[in-house]
């Protein structure tokens, strides 16, 4: 069993206690309503309003090898086991998000830095993602403005880790993240895509800032690849407008490339992976009617062993119809079975 955080995608309401020998680090319920983050002695519990019904939803259950302590820092609910950290914040629905995003992101960076942790994977779910805010700016671009202000102030110009920003069906902004205190991580780019932090101004007043994937080496030697939300983009352009099948294939191709041996070698890492190594895959589909064709392509491409969930969600650009993310456990500690 590895020390690093591992994740299970379970049906909502299933027993979300940790397996024997593991300890809860954070639970994220993808469900049909928004609710505040709760925290108890076990861990933070987050709700993302992104399922049509509770039955369609699932719980993303993060566990670690050691007991955790929990805490609250401003808007951040957190848990850590001494090597790994899970944190989360919720911003309620607002006319504009940049300022509230700036405030919560500032808290995230202050907290993780004060505890000696470095984020290596961040997720954000934002209601009305493609809708204009009260000032007429698309909500996603409004969020990027708030995030960029904090990162620029912190001098983080391009070293942010893997991330996801996806639309939610309501509830404002929910953000959760993983961070590490020991070990190391390397942020990866995909040479077939312009780094997000170099996107031209046509995509918004401030570019997004995230890596295409992050390679984590835990203190016990286990390694994992965390792949960002990945879509049908080459260079900086959205490809195959209106063609969800072609967009799905290109998104899968982009994921396969970024975790492949050639790209890892180009980042001075060995042992690349492939789509067959992916687990815990989340597929986001803009139009519900496209779910069957996306599911068919993913089933034909992803390993049967992968936990794959499909969610109907808005995506960061209105011409993108599908996006997916995943985790590839690469190398396990000397002792321990695959997770
Ligand atoms: C799909 C893309 O971006 C999305 C937006 C992200 C962000 O703003 O942090 C991260 C990954 C994706 O969810 C992309 O630009 O390729």
mmCIF file of C-alpha atoms and ligand atoms in Angstrom:
data_model
loop_
_atom_site.group_PDB
_atom_site.id
_atom_site.type_symbol
_atom_site.label_atom_id
_atom_site.label_comp_id
_atom_site.label_asym_id
_atom_site.label_seq_id
_atom_site.Cartn_x
_atom_site.Cartn_y
_atom_site.Cartn_z
ATOM 1 C CA UNK A 1 0.000 0.000 0.000
ATOM 2 C CA UNK A 2 1.416 3.376 -0.994
ATOM 3 C CA UNK A 3 1.637 6.443 1.232
ATOM 4 C CA UNK A 4 0.464 8.826 -1.481
ATOM 5 C CA UNK A 5 -3.199 9.810 -1.677
ATOM 6 C CA UNK A 6 -5.284 7.338 -3.661
ATOM 7 C CA UNK A 7 -8.783 7.918 -4.927
ATOM 8 C CA UNK A 8 -11.858 5.768 -5.346
ATOM 9 C CA UNK A 9 -14.947 6.840 -7.297
ATOM 10 C CA UNK A 10 -17.839 5.337 -5.337
ATOM 11 C CA UNK A 11 -21.605 5.617 -5.598
ATOM 12 C CA UNK A 12 -23.039 8.377 -3.466
ATOM 13 C CA UNK A 13 -24.199 7.129 -0.117
ATOM 14 C CA UNK A 14 -21.956 4.081 -0.345
ATOM 15 C CA UNK A 15 -19.937 3.697 2.791
ATOM 16 C CA UNK A 16 -17.270 6.363 2.364
ATOM 17 C CA UNK A 17 -15.185 5.208 5.271
ATOM 18 C CA UNK A 18 -11.592 4.421 4.393
ATOM 19 C CA UNK A 19 -10.479 0.862 3.540
ATOM 20 C CA UNK A 20 -8.499 -0.958 6.214
ATOM 21 C CA UNK A 21 -5.058 0.591 6.548
ATOM 22 C CA UNK A 22 -6.124 3.854 4.904
ATOM 23 C CA UNK A 23 -7.421 7.112 6.369
ATOM 24 C CA UNK A 24 -9.878 9.581 4.799
ATOM 25 C CA UNK A 25 -8.197 12.724 3.477
ATOM 26 C CA UNK A 26 -11.125 14.354 1.655
ATOM 27 C CA UNK A 27 -14.507 13.379 0.179
ATOM 28 C CA UNK A 28 -16.019 15.154 -2.824
ATOM 29 C CA UNK A 29 -19.671 14.335 -3.522
ATOM 30 C CA UNK A 30 -20.771 15.001 -7.097
ATOM 31 C CA UNK A 31 -24.489 15.312 -6.484
ATOM 32 C CA UNK A 32 -27.635 17.146 -7.551
ATOM 33 C CA UNK A 33 -27.454 20.083 -5.180
ATOM 34 C CA UNK A 34 -24.996 22.555 -3.752
ATOM 35 C CA UNK A 35 -24.190 22.602 -0.071
ATOM 36 C CA UNK A 36 -21.588 24.078 2.221
ATOM 37 C CA UNK A 37 -18.340 22.231 2.904
ATOM 38 C CA UNK A 38 -18.486 20.318 6.168
ATOM 39 C CA UNK A 39 -15.494 19.157 8.183
ATOM 40 C CA UNK A 40 -15.217 16.753 11.079
ATOM 41 C CA UNK A 41 -12.361 14.910 12.749
ATOM 42 C CA UNK A 42 -12.166 12.622 9.716
ATOM 43 C CA UNK A 43 -11.847 15.041 6.811
ATOM 44 C CA UNK A 44 -13.468 17.837 4.777
ATOM 45 C CA UNK A 45 -16.582 16.820 2.799
ATOM 46 C CA UNK A 46 -17.295 18.851 -0.325
ATOM 47 C CA UNK A 47 -20.384 18.888 -2.569
ATOM 48 C CA UNK A 48 -20.287 19.705 -6.274
ATOM 49 C CA UNK A 49 -23.659 20.258 -7.963
ATOM 50 C CA UNK A 50 -22.943 18.354 -11.168
ATOM 51 C CA UNK A 51 -25.296 15.346 -11.259
ATOM 52 C CA UNK A 52 -28.834 15.247 -12.600
ATOM 53 C CA UNK A 53 -29.989 13.094 -9.698
ATOM 54 C CA UNK A 54 -28.299 11.630 -6.639
ATOM 55 C CA UNK A 55 -28.371 8.304 -8.471
ATOM 56 C CA UNK A 56 -26.272 9.781 -11.284
ATOM 57 C CA UNK A 57 -23.792 11.160 -8.785
ATOM 58 C CA UNK A 58 -20.714 9.637 -7.186
ATOM 59 C CA UNK A 59 -18.312 10.247 -4.331
ATOM 60 C CA UNK A 60 -14.627 10.929 -5.059
ATOM 61 C CA UNK A 61 -13.000 9.538 -1.929
ATOM 62 C CA UNK A 62 -9.347 10.456 -1.256
ATOM 63 C CA UNK A 63 -7.486 8.387 1.327
ATOM 64 C CA UNK A 64 -3.927 8.301 2.648
ATOM 65 C CA UNK A 65 -1.757 5.885 4.590
ATOM 66 C CA UNK A 66 -1.584 7.870 7.834
ATOM 67 C CA UNK A 67 -4.075 9.394 10.236
ATOM 68 C CA UNK A 68 -4.907 13.029 9.423
ATOM 69 C CA UNK A 69 -5.497 16.179 11.379
ATOM 70 C CA UNK A 70 -8.114 18.633 10.138
ATOM 71 C CA UNK A 71 -8.462 22.397 10.380
ATOM 72 C CA UNK A 72 -10.107 25.569 9.107
ATOM 73 C CA UNK A 73 -8.197 28.590 7.814
ATOM 74 C CA UNK A 74 -10.494 31.394 6.662
ATOM 75 C CA UNK A 75 -12.578 29.838 3.869
ATOM 76 C CA UNK A 76 -10.240 26.816 3.557
ATOM 77 C CA UNK A 77 -11.280 23.489 5.127
ATOM 78 C CA UNK A 78 -8.292 21.157 5.208
ATOM 79 C CA UNK A 79 -6.811 17.860 6.318
ATOM 80 C CA UNK A 80 -3.220 16.623 6.279
ATOM 81 C CA UNK A 81 -1.286 13.518 7.291
ATOM 82 C CA UNK A 82 2.126 15.175 7.599
ATOM 83 C CA UNK A 83 3.122 14.495 3.989
ATOM 84 C CA UNK A 84 -0.066 15.138 2.029
ATOM 85 C CA UNK A 85 -2.743 17.820 2.278
ATOM 86 C CA UNK A 86 -6.327 18.137 1.022
ATOM 87 C CA UNK A 87 -7.947 21.584 1.079
ATOM 88 C CA UNK A 88 -11.205 23.019 -0.229
ATOM 89 C CA UNK A 89 -13.147 26.259 -0.395
ATOM 90 C CA UNK A 90 -16.616 27.276 -1.551
ATOM 91 C CA UNK A 91 -17.560 30.702 -2.934
ATOM 92 C CA UNK A 92 -21.354 31.201 -3.105
ATOM 93 C CA UNK A 93 -23.022 32.418 -6.307
ATOM 94 C CA UNK A 94 -21.992 36.050 -6.858
ATOM 95 C CA UNK A 95 -22.560 38.666 -9.598
ATOM 96 C CA UNK A 96 -18.747 38.685 -10.116
ATOM 97 C CA UNK A 97 -16.097 36.268 -8.865
ATOM 98 C CA UNK A 98 -12.674 37.839 -9.373
ATOM 99 C CA UNK A 99 -12.409 39.419 -5.912
ATOM 100 C CA UNK A 100 -13.733 36.416 -3.980
ATOM 101 C CA UNK A 101 -11.480 34.113 -6.036
ATOM 102 C CA UNK A 102 -8.524 36.361 -5.238
ATOM 103 C CA UNK A 103 -9.321 36.211 -1.521
ATOM 104 C CA UNK A 104 -9.714 32.418 -1.341
ATOM 105 C CA UNK A 105 -6.724 31.722 -3.572
ATOM 106 C CA UNK A 106 -4.650 34.007 -1.343
ATOM 107 C CA UNK A 107 -5.735 31.932 1.657
ATOM 108 C CA UNK A 108 -4.861 28.699 -0.140
ATOM 109 C CA UNK A 109 -1.335 29.899 -0.912
ATOM 110 C CA UNK A 110 -0.857 31.392 2.580
ATOM 111 C CA UNK A 111 -2.069 28.212 4.307
ATOM 112 C CA UNK A 112 -0.138 25.705 2.200
ATOM 113 C CA UNK A 113 3.022 27.809 2.422
ATOM 114 C CA UNK A 114 2.710 28.258 6.209
ATOM 115 C CA UNK A 115 2.292 24.477 6.645
ATOM 116 C CA UNK A 116 5.128 23.745 4.221
ATOM 117 C CA UNK A 117 2.977 22.135 1.513
ATOM 118 C CA UNK A 118 3.092 22.662 -2.271
ATOM 119 C CA UNK A 119 -0.087 22.139 -4.354
ATOM 120 C CA UNK A 120 0.230 19.496 -7.101
ATOM 121 C CA UNK A 121 -3.390 19.157 -8.326
ATOM 122 C CA UNK A 122 -6.291 21.606 -8.204
ATOM 123 C CA UNK A 123 -9.929 21.225 -9.239
ATOM 124 C CA UNK A 124 -12.521 24.018 -9.665
ATOM 125 C CA UNK A 125 -16.244 23.654 -10.448
ATOM 126 C CA UNK A 126 -17.973 26.943 -11.315
ATOM 127 C CA UNK A 127 -21.694 27.505 -11.940
ATOM 128 C CA UNK A 128 -22.593 29.597 -14.992
ATOM 129 C CA UNK A 129 -19.087 29.057 -16.359
ATOM 130 C CA UNK A 130 -19.874 30.387 -19.838
ATOM 131 C CA UNK A 131 -22.467 32.940 -18.733
ATOM 132 C CA UNK A 132 -21.632 36.664 -18.569
ATOM 133 C CA UNK A 133 -21.087 38.068 -15.084
ATOM 134 C CA UNK A 134 -22.714 41.296 -13.904
ATOM 135 C CA UNK A 135 -20.123 43.270 -15.894
ATOM 136 C CA UNK A 136 -20.656 41.233 -19.072
ATOM 137 C CA UNK A 137 -17.407 39.227 -18.749
ATOM 138 C CA UNK A 138 -17.723 35.443 -19.151
ATOM 139 C CA UNK A 139 -17.627 33.860 -15.690
ATOM 140 C CA UNK A 140 -14.649 31.626 -16.569
ATOM 141 C CA UNK A 141 -12.655 34.687 -17.639
ATOM 142 C CA UNK A 142 -13.779 36.474 -14.461
ATOM 143 C CA UNK A 143 -12.424 33.543 -12.400
ATOM 144 C CA UNK A 144 -9.147 33.562 -14.372
ATOM 145 C CA UNK A 145 -8.794 37.282 -13.570
ATOM 146 C CA UNK A 146 -9.008 36.646 -9.813
ATOM 147 C CA UNK A 147 -6.653 33.663 -9.939
ATOM 148 C CA UNK A 148 -4.104 35.522 -12.085
ATOM 149 C CA UNK A 149 -3.960 38.482 -9.688
ATOM 150 C CA UNK A 150 -2.938 36.202 -6.810
ATOM 151 C CA UNK A 151 -0.437 34.193 -8.842
ATOM 152 C CA UNK A 152 1.179 37.305 -10.320
ATOM 153 C CA UNK A 153 1.444 38.838 -6.833
ATOM 154 C CA UNK A 154 3.059 35.600 -5.630
ATOM 155 C CA UNK A 155 5.464 35.544 -8.568
ATOM 156 C CA UNK A 156 3.952 32.266 -9.839
ATOM 157 C CA UNK A 157 4.053 32.999 -13.531
ATOM 158 C CA UNK A 158 4.004 29.493 -14.967
ATOM 159 C CA UNK A 159 4.704 26.954 -12.241
ATOM 160 C CA UNK A 160 1.145 26.054 -11.330
ATOM 161 C CA UNK A 161 0.330 22.308 -11.299
ATOM 162 C CA UNK A 162 -2.288 20.298 -13.125
ATOM 163 C CA UNK A 163 -5.789 21.699 -12.845
ATOM 164 C CA UNK A 164 -9.396 21.420 -13.950
ATOM 165 C CA UNK A 165 -11.972 24.167 -14.321
ATOM 166 C CA UNK A 166 -15.402 22.864 -15.294
ATOM 167 C CA UNK A 167 -18.946 24.212 -15.065
ATOM 168 C CA UNK A 168 -21.264 23.218 -12.216
ATOM 169 C CA UNK A 169 -25.058 23.204 -12.332
ATOM 170 C CA UNK A 170 -25.244 25.701 -9.460
ATOM 171 C CA UNK A 171 -23.641 26.767 -6.213
ATOM 172 C CA UNK A 172 -20.944 29.267 -7.177
ATOM 173 C CA UNK A 173 -17.302 28.072 -7.075
ATOM 174 C CA UNK A 174 -16.102 24.887 -5.385
ATOM 175 C CA UNK A 175 -12.339 24.374 -5.357
ATOM 176 C CA UNK A 176 -10.369 21.477 -3.865
ATOM 177 C CA UNK A 177 -6.689 20.650 -4.086
ATOM 178 C CA UNK A 178 -3.941 18.206 -3.159
ATOM 179 C CA UNK A 179 -0.552 19.357 -1.874
ATOM 180 C CA UNK A 180 2.601 17.653 -0.617
ATOM 181 C CA UNK A 181 5.208 18.506 1.984
ATOM 182 C CA UNK A 182 7.865 15.946 1.059
ATOM 183 C CA UNK A 183 8.754 14.206 -2.175
ATOM 184 C CA UNK A 184 8.811 16.174 -5.408
ATOM 185 C CA UNK A 185 6.649 17.016 -8.367
ATOM 186 C CA UNK A 186 7.322 18.068 -11.966
ATOM 187 C CA UNK A 187 4.771 20.013 -14.013
ATOM 188 C CA UNK A 188 4.509 18.818 -17.610
ATOM 189 C CA UNK A 189 3.545 20.666 -20.764
ATOM 190 C CA UNK A 190 2.316 19.153 -24.025
ATOM 191 C CA UNK A 191 4.430 20.476 -26.932
ATOM 192 C CA UNK A 192 1.393 20.081 -29.201
ATOM 193 C CA UNK A 193 -0.417 22.707 -27.152
ATOM 194 C CA UNK A 194 0.570 26.267 -26.287
ATOM 195 C CA UNK A 195 1.048 26.438 -22.507
ATOM 196 C CA UNK A 196 -2.175 27.859 -21.063
ATOM 197 C CA UNK A 197 -0.295 30.711 -19.408
ATOM 198 C CA UNK A 198 0.799 31.807 -22.910
ATOM 199 C CA UNK A 199 -2.669 31.797 -24.474
ATOM 200 C CA UNK A 200 -3.344 34.897 -26.636
ATOM 201 C CA UNK A 201 -5.520 37.672 -25.183
ATOM 202 C CA UNK A 202 -8.478 36.579 -27.341
ATOM 203 C CA UNK A 203 -9.271 33.973 -24.663
ATOM 204 C CA UNK A 204 -9.629 36.507 -21.864
ATOM 205 C CA UNK A 205 -8.027 39.481 -20.062
ATOM 206 C CA UNK A 206 -5.803 37.083 -18.042
ATOM 207 C CA UNK A 207 -4.622 33.660 -19.237
ATOM 208 C CA UNK A 208 -5.374 30.513 -17.262
ATOM 209 C CA UNK A 209 -2.386 29.181 -15.370
ATOM 210 C CA UNK A 210 -1.966 25.407 -15.055
ATOM 211 C CA UNK A 211 0.244 22.596 -16.302
ATOM 212 C CA UNK A 212 -0.999 19.914 -18.708
ATOM 213 C CA UNK A 213 -0.065 17.253 -16.158
ATOM 214 C CA UNK A 214 1.896 16.892 -12.926
ATOM 215 C CA UNK A 215 4.247 14.022 -12.123
ATOM 216 C CA UNK A 216 4.431 13.340 -8.371
ATOM 217 C CA UNK A 217 7.148 11.344 -6.613
ATOM 218 C CA UNK A 218 6.115 10.603 -3.019
ATOM 219 C CA UNK A 219 8.625 10.159 -0.188
ATOM 220 C CA UNK A 220 8.162 6.361 -0.400
ATOM 221 C CA UNK A 221 9.171 6.407 -4.058
ATOM 222 C CA UNK A 222 5.716 5.846 -5.510
ATOM 223 C CA UNK A 223 5.001 8.021 -8.550
ATOM 224 C CA UNK A 224 1.758 9.234 -10.076
ATOM 225 C CA UNK A 225 0.757 11.278 -13.110
ATOM 226 C CA UNK A 226 -2.174 13.685 -12.626
ATOM 227 C CA UNK A 227 -3.572 14.825 -15.969
ATOM 228 C CA UNK A 228 -5.327 18.200 -16.190
ATOM 229 C CA UNK A 229 -8.714 18.632 -17.778
ATOM 230 C CA UNK A 230 -7.814 18.128 -21.430
ATOM 231 C CA UNK A 231 -9.846 19.134 -24.484
ATOM 232 C CA UNK A 232 -9.703 19.284 -28.284
ATOM 233 C CA UNK A 233 -7.061 22.017 -28.476
ATOM 234 C CA UNK A 234 -3.935 22.072 -30.646
ATOM 235 C CA UNK A 235 -1.625 25.015 -30.321
ATOM 236 C CA UNK A 236 -4.047 27.398 -28.672
ATOM 237 C CA UNK A 237 -6.971 26.739 -31.026
ATOM 238 C CA UNK A 238 -10.121 24.717 -30.361
ATOM 239 C CA UNK A 239 -10.297 21.993 -33.011
ATOM 240 C CA UNK A 240 -13.240 20.179 -34.668
ATOM 241 C CA UNK A 241 -15.997 22.701 -33.879
ATOM 242 C CA UNK A 242 -19.368 20.973 -33.650
ATOM 243 C CA UNK A 243 -17.877 17.465 -33.996
ATOM 244 C CA UNK A 244 -18.024 15.843 -30.556
ATOM 245 C CA UNK A 245 -16.594 12.515 -31.793
ATOM 246 C CA UNK A 246 -13.522 14.178 -33.316
ATOM 247 C CA UNK A 247 -13.129 16.376 -30.209
ATOM 248 C CA UNK A 248 -13.258 13.295 -27.981
ATOM 249 C CA UNK A 249 -10.620 11.520 -30.037
ATOM 250 C CA UNK A 250 -8.303 14.528 -30.025
ATOM 251 C CA UNK A 251 -8.731 15.062 -26.275
ATOM 252 C CA UNK A 252 -7.820 11.389 -25.673
ATOM 253 C CA UNK A 253 -4.904 11.747 -28.053
ATOM 254 C CA UNK A 254 -3.671 14.826 -26.160
ATOM 255 C CA UNK A 255 -3.824 12.910 -22.886
ATOM 256 C CA UNK A 256 -1.970 9.949 -24.353
ATOM 257 C CA UNK A 257 0.731 12.256 -25.677
ATOM 258 C CA UNK A 258 1.269 14.259 -22.491
ATOM 259 C CA UNK A 259 1.786 11.122 -20.342
ATOM 260 C CA UNK A 260 3.660 9.201 -23.040
ATOM 261 C CA UNK A 261 7.332 8.133 -22.834
ATOM 262 C CA UNK A 262 8.500 10.778 -25.314
ATOM 263 C CA UNK A 263 6.998 13.661 -23.367
ATOM 264 C CA UNK A 264 8.171 12.357 -20.013
ATOM 265 C CA UNK A 265 11.668 11.878 -21.411
ATOM 266 C CA UNK A 266 11.541 15.476 -22.665
ATOM 267 C CA UNK A 267 10.872 16.485 -19.039
ATOM 268 C CA UNK A 268 13.802 14.377 -17.755
ATOM 269 C CA UNK A 269 11.443 11.728 -16.392
ATOM 270 C CA UNK A 270 11.535 8.036 -17.230
ATOM 271 C CA UNK A 271 8.854 5.413 -17.711
ATOM 272 C CA UNK A 272 6.083 7.203 -19.561
ATOM 273 C CA UNK A 273 2.577 5.860 -19.469
ATOM 274 C CA UNK A 274 -0.269 5.458 -21.893
ATOM 275 C CA UNK A 275 -4.048 5.693 -21.950
ATOM 276 C CA UNK A 276 -4.096 2.070 -20.795
ATOM 277 C CA UNK A 277 -2.598 3.184 -17.458
ATOM 278 C CA UNK A 278 -5.312 5.708 -16.623
ATOM 279 C CA UNK A 279 -7.550 5.313 -13.605
ATOM 280 C CA UNK A 280 -10.123 7.639 -12.027
ATOM 281 C CA UNK A 281 -11.083 9.261 -15.328
ATOM 282 C CA UNK A 282 -13.701 12.018 -15.288
ATOM 283 C CA UNK A 283 -15.237 12.865 -18.661
ATOM 284 C CA UNK A 284 -17.155 16.133 -18.983
ATOM 285 C CA UNK A 285 -19.671 16.432 -21.858
ATOM 286 C CA UNK A 286 -21.404 19.712 -22.698
ATOM 287 C CA UNK A 287 -24.556 18.280 -24.273
ATOM 288 C CA UNK A 288 -26.331 15.363 -22.585
ATOM 289 C CA UNK A 289 -27.346 14.053 -26.012
ATOM 290 C CA UNK A 290 -23.627 13.538 -26.816
ATOM 291 C CA UNK A 291 -23.013 11.256 -23.822
ATOM 292 C CA UNK A 292 -23.605 7.975 -25.737
ATOM 293 C CA UNK A 293 -21.115 8.746 -28.524
ATOM 294 C CA UNK A 294 -18.508 10.050 -26.059
ATOM 295 C CA UNK A 295 -18.990 7.003 -23.857
ATOM 296 C CA UNK A 296 -18.603 4.680 -26.849
ATOM 297 C CA UNK A 297 -15.308 6.283 -27.939
ATOM 298 C CA UNK A 298 -13.914 6.347 -24.393
ATOM 299 C CA UNK A 299 -14.891 2.730 -23.768
ATOM 300 C CA UNK A 300 -13.085 1.706 -26.954
ATOM 301 C CA UNK A 301 -9.960 3.632 -25.929
ATOM 302 C CA UNK A 302 -9.643 3.490 -22.146
ATOM 303 C CA UNK A 303 -8.798 0.323 -20.210
ATOM 304 C CA UNK A 304 -11.629 -1.701 -18.715
ATOM 305 C CA UNK A 305 -9.780 -1.378 -15.405
ATOM 306 C CA UNK A 306 -10.263 2.396 -15.337
ATOM 307 C CA UNK A 307 -12.976 3.949 -13.176
ATOM 308 C CA UNK A 308 -14.612 6.290 -15.681
ATOM 309 C CA UNK A 309 -17.440 8.685 -14.797
ATOM 310 C CA UNK A 310 -19.322 10.901 -17.236
ATOM 311 C CA UNK A 311 -20.729 14.297 -16.264
ATOM 312 C CA UNK A 312 -22.870 16.762 -18.192
ATOM 313 C CA UNK A 313 -21.044 20.051 -17.720
ATOM 314 C CA UNK A 314 -20.069 23.346 -19.313
ATOM 315 C CA UNK A 315 -16.463 23.613 -20.463
ATOM 316 C CA UNK A 316 -14.100 26.596 -20.348
ATOM 317 C CA UNK A 317 -14.635 27.575 -24.000
ATOM 318 C CA UNK A 318 -18.125 27.574 -25.510
ATOM 319 C CA UNK A 319 -16.859 25.759 -28.664
ATOM 320 C CA UNK A 320 -15.523 22.824 -26.616
ATOM 321 C CA UNK A 321 -17.916 19.891 -26.353
ATOM 322 C CA UNK A 322 -15.923 17.426 -24.242
ATOM 323 C CA UNK A 323 -13.041 17.373 -21.762
ATOM 324 C CA UNK A 324 -11.421 14.639 -19.698
ATOM 325 C CA UNK A 325 -8.918 14.195 -16.879
ATOM 326 C CA UNK A 326 -7.343 11.205 -15.213
ATOM 327 C CA UNK A 327 -4.635 9.776 -12.977
ATOM 328 C CA UNK A 328 -1.975 7.264 -14.021
ATOM 329 C CA UNK A 329 -0.340 5.495 -11.044
ATOM 330 C CA UNK A 330 3.116 5.012 -12.475
ATOM 331 C CA UNK A 331 5.411 3.249 -10.091
ATOM 332 C CA UNK A 332 4.525 1.965 -6.667
ATOM 333 C CA UNK A 333 6.624 1.964 -3.561
ATOM 334 C CA UNK A 334 8.818 -1.081 -3.059
ATOM 335 C CA UNK A 335 6.009 -2.642 -1.069
ATOM 336 C CA UNK A 336 2.414 -2.225 -2.068
ATOM 337 C CA UNK A 337 -0.041 -3.429 -4.632
ATOM 338 C CA UNK A 338 -1.338 -1.234 -7.460
ATOM 339 C CA UNK A 339 -4.102 1.196 -6.439
HETATM 340 C C1 LIG B 1 -9.301 22.561 -21.287
HETATM 341 C C2 LIG B 1 -8.501 23.567 -20.972
HETATM 342 O O1 LIG B 1 -8.569 24.292 -19.798
HETATM 343 C C3 LIG B 1 -9.431 23.999 -18.717
HETATM 344 C C4 LIG B 1 -9.225 25.093 -17.724
HETATM 345 C C5 LIG B 1 -8.259 24.961 -16.752
HETATM 346 C C6 LIG B 1 -7.917 26.140 -15.859
HETATM 347 O O2 LIG B 1 -8.323 27.283 -16.204
HETATM 348 O O3 LIG B 1 -7.226 25.933 -14.839
HETATM 349 C C7 LIG B 1 -7.569 23.741 -16.548
HETATM 350 C C8 LIG B 1 -7.866 22.647 -17.323
HETATM 351 C C9 LIG B 1 -9.135 22.630 -18.115
HETATM 352 O O4 LIG B 1 -10.194 22.261 -17.263
HETATM 353 C C10 LIG B 1 -7.418 24.062 -21.886
HETATM 354 O O5 LIG B 1 -7.157 25.281 -21.853
HETATM 355 O O6 LIG B 1 -6.814 23.221 -22.601
#
